[in-house]
Amino acid sequence: MNLETTYLGLPLKHPIIPGAGPLTGDLGSARRLEDCGAPCLIMNSLFEEQIVLEQRAAFAAIDEAENSYAEALSYLPEPEEYRLGPDDYLSRITHLKAAVDIPVIASVNGISPDGWSEYPKLIAAAGADALEVNLYHISADKYESSAEVEERLIESVRTAREGIDIPIAVKLPPFFTSIPHFVARLEKIGVQAIVLFNRFYQPDIDLEELRTEPTLRLSDSSELNLRLRWLAILHGRTELEMSLSGGVHTPTDVIKGLMAGATTVQTVSGLLQYGPEHLRTLVDGMTEWLGDHDYDHLDQLRGCMSHKNAPDPEAIERGNYAMVLHSWTAD
Ligand SMILES: Cc1cc2nc3c(=O)[nH]c(=O)nc-3n(C[C@H](O)[C@H](O)[C@H](O)COP(=O)(O)O)c2cc1C
């Protein structure tokens, strides 16, 4: 069975990648993931705030802010809660590269074009094989239009792109008015891949303490379908490679992702829940399923369930929406 896949210019022995999270930045668990067959690793992100923090001591200003809205600021992590500052992050890349024989993809999270212009270059110089730019952003400014937000995000990516020659993937949020339009803009500025999607952690409210509580709930397979839809729509409508992130827990989740058009699939919650060995379960389960269904290599099924040949995916989506609503029957 040939599972070989090229992603971000990296030849991978199979398409299932440990995504950005706590396991991939840690030397011990990164080695275990490699032992369990990881074809490469995507490190947890260096956040723009970490950089800004080091450069401008931004949180000191926040601490001095008026108490009247202190509750609303409770979602902000304390500086010491950030795991790695930028210098530590760069040396972690070097250590990871020395510790494992597989490619290491670094990750930055930023929103402002000038927030971290120099770090992608330093990340590339530290030896990262590729860079994932994680666009995690919630628009809360009523004076900034969606076009302006998109422009800022594109400028961020363009800034990251400038001056580095390692491949770039952009990890997207699912909330755009037109994902295909944004993806087409990314394609024009020299990005190699998109990751669909990052996952938004939704804060809860603690009524007694009057605090917002950022809840960290691991995903389950139900989160896959949003990704499948967009992979299916984009496959054949973009030249970019596509990596699925979100809801991959079983071998059948992997196969669905590939059939929808994913080049690679990433998994984080599954590995946190079941341990790095879960990677083997996914690869073995996928291989068995492919063998049982007479597939020899992944290109035979990649994108076979996409909307590539559908002239009007919008009509399909709308038709399915109406059909699903009308299919409800009370017991
Ligand atoms: C504890 C934890 C830490 C994470 N840290 C990062 C991060 O640093 N950068 C990033 O891009 N995504 C991060 N993610 C998001 C994952 O990479 C992934 O996109 C998301 O969890 C959906 O995939 P899953 O359903 O396989 O968990 C993190 C997820 C978890 C659960």
GROMACS .gro file of C-alpha atoms and ligand atoms in nm, residues 19-22 43-47 83 107 132 134 171 197-199 201 216-220 223 227 245-249 266-270 272, ligand 1:
model
   67
   19GLY     CA    1  -0.102   1.893   1.465
   20ALA     CA    2   0.000   2.198   1.667
   21GLY     CA    3  -0.055   2.132   2.036
   22PRO     CA    4   0.115   2.048   2.363
   43MET     CA    5   0.485   2.264   1.676
   44ASN     CA    6   0.255   2.460   1.903
   45SER     CA    7   0.241   2.828   1.806
   46LEU     CA    8   0.456   3.118   1.899
   47PHE     CA    9   0.193   3.385   1.969
   83ARG     CA   10   0.481   2.846   2.768
  107SER     CA   11   0.381   2.776   1.385
  132GLU     CA   12   0.224   2.726   0.967
  134ASN     CA   13  -0.225   3.038   1.247
  171LYS     CA   14  -0.439   2.784   0.926
  197PHE     CA   15  -0.965   2.494   1.036
  198ASN     CA   16  -0.836   2.615   1.367
  199ARG     CA   17  -1.078   2.558   1.650
  201TYR     CA   18  -1.231   2.792   2.231
  216LEU     CA   19  -1.074   2.364   2.686
  217ARG     CA   20  -1.290   2.087   2.549
  218LEU     CA   21  -1.122   1.836   2.325
  219SER     CA   22  -1.291   1.772   1.994
  220ASP     CA   23  -1.483   1.467   1.879
  223GLU     CA   24  -1.643   1.848   1.425
  227ARG     CA   25  -1.410   2.058   0.749
  245SER     CA   26  -0.750   1.996   1.126
  246GLY     CA   27  -1.042   1.925   1.358
  247GLY     CA   28  -1.236   1.616   1.454
  248VAL     CA   29  -1.001   1.345   1.326
  249HIS     CA   30  -1.033   1.061   1.578
  266GLN     CA   31  -0.388   1.656   1.137
  267THR     CA   32  -0.486   1.526   1.475
  268VAL     CA   33  -0.444   1.679   1.820
  269SER     CA   34  -0.737   1.594   2.051
  270GLY     CA   35  -0.719   1.225   1.957
  272LEU     CA   36  -0.415   1.398   2.379
  332LIG     C1   37  -0.433   2.190   2.423
  332LIG     C2   38  -0.431   2.240   2.282
  332LIG     C3   39  -0.332   2.329   2.242
  332LIG     C4   40  -0.331   2.379   2.111
  332LIG     N1   41  -0.233   2.467   2.073
  332LIG     C5   42  -0.231   2.512   1.945
  332LIG     C6   43  -0.130   2.601   1.902
  332LIG     O1   44  -0.037   2.638   1.976
  332LIG     N2   45  -0.135   2.644   1.773
  332LIG     C7   46  -0.234   2.606   1.685
  332LIG     O2   47  -0.233   2.647   1.569
  332LIG     N3   48  -0.330   2.521   1.725
  332LIG     C8   49  -0.332   2.475   1.851
  332LIG     N4   50  -0.430   2.390   1.890
  332LIG     C9   51  -0.537   2.356   1.793
  332LIG    C10   52  -0.505   2.226   1.722
  332LIG     O3   53  -0.385   2.235   1.645
  332LIG    C11   54  -0.619   2.184   1.628
  332LIG     O4   55  -0.633   2.278   1.524
  332LIG    C12   56  -0.754   2.173   1.699
  332LIG     O5   57  -0.739   2.114   1.827
  332LIG    C13   58  -0.848   2.085   1.616
  332LIG     O6   59  -0.794   1.956   1.596
  332LIG     P1   60  -0.839   1.829   1.683
  332LIG     O7   61  -0.986   1.813   1.666
  332LIG     O8   62  -0.759   1.715   1.627
  332LIG     O9   63  -0.803   1.859   1.825
  332LIG    C14   64  -0.431   2.337   2.019
  332LIG    C15   65  -0.527   2.244   2.060
  332LIG    C16   66  -0.528   2.195   2.189
  332LIG    C17   67  -0.633   2.095   2.227
   0.00000   0.00000   0.00000
